[in-house]
Short mmCIF file of N, CA and C in Angstrom, two decimals:
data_model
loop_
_atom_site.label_atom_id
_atom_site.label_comp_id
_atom_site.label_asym_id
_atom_site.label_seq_id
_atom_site.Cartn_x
_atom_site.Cartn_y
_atom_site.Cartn_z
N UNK A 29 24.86 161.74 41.77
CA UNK A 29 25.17 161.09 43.03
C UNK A 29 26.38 161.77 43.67
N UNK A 30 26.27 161.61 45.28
CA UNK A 30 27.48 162.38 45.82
C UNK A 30 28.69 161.56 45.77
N UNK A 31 29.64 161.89 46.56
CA UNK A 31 30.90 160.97 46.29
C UNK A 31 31.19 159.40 46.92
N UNK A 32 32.02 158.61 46.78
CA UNK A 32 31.55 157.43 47.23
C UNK A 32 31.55 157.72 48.72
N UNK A 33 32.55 158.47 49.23
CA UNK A 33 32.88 158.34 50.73
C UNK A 33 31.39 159.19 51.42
N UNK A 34 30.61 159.83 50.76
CA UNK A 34 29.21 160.60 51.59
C UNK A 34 27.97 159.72 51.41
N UNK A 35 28.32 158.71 50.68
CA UNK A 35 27.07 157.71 50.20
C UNK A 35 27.45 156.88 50.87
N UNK A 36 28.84 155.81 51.13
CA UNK A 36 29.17 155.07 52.20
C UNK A 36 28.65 155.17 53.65
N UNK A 37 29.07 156.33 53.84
CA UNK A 37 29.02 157.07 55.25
C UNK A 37 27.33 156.98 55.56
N UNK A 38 26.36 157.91 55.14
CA UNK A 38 25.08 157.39 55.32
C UNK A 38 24.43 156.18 55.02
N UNK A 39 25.22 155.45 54.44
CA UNK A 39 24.56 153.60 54.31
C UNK A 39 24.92 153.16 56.05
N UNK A 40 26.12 153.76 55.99
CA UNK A 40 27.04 152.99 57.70
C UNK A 40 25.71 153.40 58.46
N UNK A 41 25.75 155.03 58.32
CA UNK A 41 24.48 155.70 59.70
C UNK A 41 23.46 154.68 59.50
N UNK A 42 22.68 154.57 58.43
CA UNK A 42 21.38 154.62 58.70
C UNK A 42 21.09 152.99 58.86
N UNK A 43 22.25 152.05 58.60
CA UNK A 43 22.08 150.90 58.57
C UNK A 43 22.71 150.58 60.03
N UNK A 44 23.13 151.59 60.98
CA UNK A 44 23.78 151.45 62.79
C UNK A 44 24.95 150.26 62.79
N UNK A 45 25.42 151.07 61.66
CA UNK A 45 26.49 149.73 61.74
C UNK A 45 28.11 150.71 61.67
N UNK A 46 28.75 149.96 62.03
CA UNK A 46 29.93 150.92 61.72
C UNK A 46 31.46 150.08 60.88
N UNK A 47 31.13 148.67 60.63
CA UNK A 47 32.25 147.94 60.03
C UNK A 47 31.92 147.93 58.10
N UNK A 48 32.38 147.69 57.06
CA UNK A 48 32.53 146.88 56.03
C UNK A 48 31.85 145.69 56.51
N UNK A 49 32.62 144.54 57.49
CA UNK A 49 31.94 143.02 57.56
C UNK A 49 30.22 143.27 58.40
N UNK A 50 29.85 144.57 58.83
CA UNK A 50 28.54 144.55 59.34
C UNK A 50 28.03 144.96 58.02
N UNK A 51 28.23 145.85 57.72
CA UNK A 51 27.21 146.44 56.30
C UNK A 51 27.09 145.11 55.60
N UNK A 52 28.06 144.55 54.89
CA UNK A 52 27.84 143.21 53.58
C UNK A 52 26.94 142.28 54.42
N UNK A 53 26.88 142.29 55.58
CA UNK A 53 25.81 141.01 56.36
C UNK A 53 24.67 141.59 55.75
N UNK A 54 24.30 142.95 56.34
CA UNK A 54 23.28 143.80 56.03
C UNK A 54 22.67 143.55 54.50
N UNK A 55 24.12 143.38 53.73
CA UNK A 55 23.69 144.06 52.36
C UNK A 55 23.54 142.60 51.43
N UNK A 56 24.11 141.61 52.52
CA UNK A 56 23.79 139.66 51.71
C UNK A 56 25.43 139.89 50.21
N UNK A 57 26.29 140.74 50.72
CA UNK A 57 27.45 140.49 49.77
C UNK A 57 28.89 140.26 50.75
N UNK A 58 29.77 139.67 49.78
CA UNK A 58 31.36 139.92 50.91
C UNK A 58 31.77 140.85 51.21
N UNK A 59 32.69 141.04 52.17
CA UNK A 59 33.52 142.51 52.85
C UNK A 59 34.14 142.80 51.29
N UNK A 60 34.58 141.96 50.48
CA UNK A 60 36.05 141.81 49.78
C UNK A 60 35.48 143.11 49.02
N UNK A 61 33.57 143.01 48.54
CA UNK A 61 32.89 143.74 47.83
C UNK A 61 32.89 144.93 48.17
N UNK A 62 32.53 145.19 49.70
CA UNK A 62 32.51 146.86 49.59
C UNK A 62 34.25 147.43 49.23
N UNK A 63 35.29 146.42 49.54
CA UNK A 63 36.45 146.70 49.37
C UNK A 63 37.18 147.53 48.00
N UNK A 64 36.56 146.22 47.03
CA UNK A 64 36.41 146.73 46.10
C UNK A 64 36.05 147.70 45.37
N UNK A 65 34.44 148.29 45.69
CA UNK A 65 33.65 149.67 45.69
C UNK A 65 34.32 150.64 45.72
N UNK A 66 35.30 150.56 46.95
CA UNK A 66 35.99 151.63 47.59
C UNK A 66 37.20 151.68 46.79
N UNK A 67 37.72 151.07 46.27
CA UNK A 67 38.86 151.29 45.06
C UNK A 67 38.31 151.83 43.90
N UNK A 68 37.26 151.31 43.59
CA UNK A 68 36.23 152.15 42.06
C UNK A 68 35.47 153.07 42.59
N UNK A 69 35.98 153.95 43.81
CA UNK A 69 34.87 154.99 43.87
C UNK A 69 33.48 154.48 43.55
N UNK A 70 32.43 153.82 43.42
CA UNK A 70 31.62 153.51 43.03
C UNK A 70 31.13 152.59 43.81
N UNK A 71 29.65 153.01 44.08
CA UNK A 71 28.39 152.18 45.07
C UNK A 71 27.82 151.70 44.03
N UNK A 72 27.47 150.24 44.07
CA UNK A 72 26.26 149.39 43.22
C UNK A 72 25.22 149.88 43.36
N UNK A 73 24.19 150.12 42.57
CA UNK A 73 22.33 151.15 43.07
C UNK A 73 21.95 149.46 43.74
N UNK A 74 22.25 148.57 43.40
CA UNK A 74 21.87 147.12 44.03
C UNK A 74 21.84 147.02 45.52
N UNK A 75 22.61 148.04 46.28
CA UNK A 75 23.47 147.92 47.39
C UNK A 75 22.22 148.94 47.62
N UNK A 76 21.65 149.86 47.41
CA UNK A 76 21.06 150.80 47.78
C UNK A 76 19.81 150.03 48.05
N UNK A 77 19.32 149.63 46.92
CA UNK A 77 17.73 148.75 47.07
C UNK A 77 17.59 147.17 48.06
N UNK A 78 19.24 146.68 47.97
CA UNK A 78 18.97 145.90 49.45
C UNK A 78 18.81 146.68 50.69
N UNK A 79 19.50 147.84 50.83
CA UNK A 79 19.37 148.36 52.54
C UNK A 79 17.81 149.35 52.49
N UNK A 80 17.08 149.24 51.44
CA UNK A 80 15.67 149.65 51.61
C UNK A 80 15.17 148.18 51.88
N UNK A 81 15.59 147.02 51.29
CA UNK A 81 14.37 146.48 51.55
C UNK A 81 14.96 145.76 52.67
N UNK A 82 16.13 145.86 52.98
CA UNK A 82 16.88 145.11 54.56
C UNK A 82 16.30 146.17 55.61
N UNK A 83 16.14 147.84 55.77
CA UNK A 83 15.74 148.45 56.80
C UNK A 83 15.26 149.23 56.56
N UNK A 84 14.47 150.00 55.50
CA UNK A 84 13.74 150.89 54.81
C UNK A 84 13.99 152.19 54.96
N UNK A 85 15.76 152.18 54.29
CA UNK A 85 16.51 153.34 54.21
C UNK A 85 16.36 153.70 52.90
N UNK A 86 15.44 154.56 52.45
CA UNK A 86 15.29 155.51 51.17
C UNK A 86 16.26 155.63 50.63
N UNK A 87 16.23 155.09 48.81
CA UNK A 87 17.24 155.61 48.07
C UNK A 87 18.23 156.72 47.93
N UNK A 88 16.62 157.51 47.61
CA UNK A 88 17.34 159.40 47.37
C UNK A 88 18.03 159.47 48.66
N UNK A 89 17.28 159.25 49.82
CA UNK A 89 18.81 159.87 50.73
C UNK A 89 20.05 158.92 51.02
N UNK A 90 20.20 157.69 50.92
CA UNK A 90 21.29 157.21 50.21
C UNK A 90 22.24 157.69 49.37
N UNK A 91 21.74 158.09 48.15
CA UNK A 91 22.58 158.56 47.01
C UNK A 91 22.88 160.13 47.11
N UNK A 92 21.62 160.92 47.97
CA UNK A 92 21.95 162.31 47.74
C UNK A 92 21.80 163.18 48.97
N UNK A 93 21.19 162.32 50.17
CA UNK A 93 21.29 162.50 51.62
C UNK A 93 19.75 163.81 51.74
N UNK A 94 18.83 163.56 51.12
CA UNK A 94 17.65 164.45 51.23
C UNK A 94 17.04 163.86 51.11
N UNK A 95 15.80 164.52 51.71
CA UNK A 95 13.99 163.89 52.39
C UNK A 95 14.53 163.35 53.29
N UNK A 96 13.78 162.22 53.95
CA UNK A 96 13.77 161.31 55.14
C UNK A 96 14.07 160.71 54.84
N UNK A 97 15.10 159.98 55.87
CA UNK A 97 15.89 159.04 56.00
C UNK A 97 15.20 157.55 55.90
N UNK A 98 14.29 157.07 56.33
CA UNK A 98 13.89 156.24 56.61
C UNK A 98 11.86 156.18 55.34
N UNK A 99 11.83 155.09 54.94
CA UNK A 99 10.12 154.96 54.29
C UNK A 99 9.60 154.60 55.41
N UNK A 100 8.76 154.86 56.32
CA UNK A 100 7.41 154.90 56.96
C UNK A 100 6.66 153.83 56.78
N UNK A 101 6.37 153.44 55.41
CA UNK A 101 5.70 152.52 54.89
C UNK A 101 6.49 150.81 54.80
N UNK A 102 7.37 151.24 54.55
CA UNK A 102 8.30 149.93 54.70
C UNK A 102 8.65 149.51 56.19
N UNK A 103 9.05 150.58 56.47
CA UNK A 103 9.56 150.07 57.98
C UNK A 103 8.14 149.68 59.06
N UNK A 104 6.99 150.32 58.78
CA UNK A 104 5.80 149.32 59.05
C UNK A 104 5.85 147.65 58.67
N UNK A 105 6.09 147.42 56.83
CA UNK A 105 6.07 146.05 56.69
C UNK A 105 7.12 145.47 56.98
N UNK A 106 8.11 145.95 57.38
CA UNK A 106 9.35 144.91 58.48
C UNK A 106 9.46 144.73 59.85
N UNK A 107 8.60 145.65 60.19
CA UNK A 107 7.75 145.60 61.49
C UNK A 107 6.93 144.61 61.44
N UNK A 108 5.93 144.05 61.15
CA UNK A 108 5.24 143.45 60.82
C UNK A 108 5.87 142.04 60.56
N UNK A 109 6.88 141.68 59.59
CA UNK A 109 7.36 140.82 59.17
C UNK A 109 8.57 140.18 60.26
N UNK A 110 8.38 141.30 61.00
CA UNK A 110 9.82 140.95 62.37
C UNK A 110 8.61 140.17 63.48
N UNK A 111 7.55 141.15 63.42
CA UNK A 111 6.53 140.16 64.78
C UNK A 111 6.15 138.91 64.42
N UNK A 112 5.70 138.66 63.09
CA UNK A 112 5.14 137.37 62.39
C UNK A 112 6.70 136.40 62.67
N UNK A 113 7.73 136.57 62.40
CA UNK A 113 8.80 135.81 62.65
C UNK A 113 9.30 135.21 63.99
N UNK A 114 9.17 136.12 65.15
CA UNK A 114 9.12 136.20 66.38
C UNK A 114 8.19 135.12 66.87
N UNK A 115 6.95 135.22 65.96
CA UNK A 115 5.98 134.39 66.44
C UNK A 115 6.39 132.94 66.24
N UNK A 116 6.75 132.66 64.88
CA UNK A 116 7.07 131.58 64.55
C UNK A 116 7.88 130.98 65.53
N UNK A 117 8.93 132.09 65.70
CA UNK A 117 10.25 131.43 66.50
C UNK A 117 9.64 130.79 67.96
N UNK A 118 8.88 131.81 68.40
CA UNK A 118 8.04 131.24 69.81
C UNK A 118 7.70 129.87 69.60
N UNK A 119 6.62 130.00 68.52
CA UNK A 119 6.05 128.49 68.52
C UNK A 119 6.72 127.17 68.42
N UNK A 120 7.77 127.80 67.40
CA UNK A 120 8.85 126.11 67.31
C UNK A 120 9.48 125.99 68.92
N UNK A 121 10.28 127.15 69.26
CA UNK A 121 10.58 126.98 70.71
C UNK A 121 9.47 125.67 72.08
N UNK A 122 8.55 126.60 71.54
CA UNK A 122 7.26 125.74 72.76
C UNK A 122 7.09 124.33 72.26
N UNK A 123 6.99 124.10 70.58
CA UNK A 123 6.94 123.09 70.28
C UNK A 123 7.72 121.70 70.31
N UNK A 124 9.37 122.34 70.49
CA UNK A 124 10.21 121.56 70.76
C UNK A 124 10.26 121.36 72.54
N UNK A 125 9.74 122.15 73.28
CA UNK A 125 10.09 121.74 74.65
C UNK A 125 9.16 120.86 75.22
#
């Protein structure tokens, strides 16, 4: 794995975020956590497999910044899982008015 600060840095890119308190929303942990990270040099692989399955940012280029950035296949089923939600949200909307 590369160093913490080149593995940080492409979690920030590929997750369009640019804070600590945006990433941990992203990543479902506290700021205090990436804080921490950043004192142990060291990324959790946990942290890696939430921002695949939060935006279907590929491990390997996470950890080592090669292949594509993004799974194809995933970001179809969060596509998918974003319209089905949308829908819902519509319907309660109409349902409550």
């Amino acid at each position: 794995m590369q160093s913490f600060d080149a593995v940080y840095a492409r979690m920030l890119f590929a997750a369009g975020v640019r804070t600590q308190t945006e990433l941990a929303d992203i990543l479902g942990i506290r700021q205090a956590s990436i804080s921490d990270a950043k004192k142990r040099k060291s990324i959790p692989s946990q942290w890696c497999m939430r921002l695949y399955d939060a935006r279907g940012v590929r491990v390997d280029w996470q950890r080592h910044g090669v292949g594509p950035v993004y799974d194809e296949a995933k970001l179809a089923e969060l596509e998918i899982a974003h319209a089905a939600l949308a829908a819902q949200v519509a319907h309660t909307v109409v349902a409550l008015q």
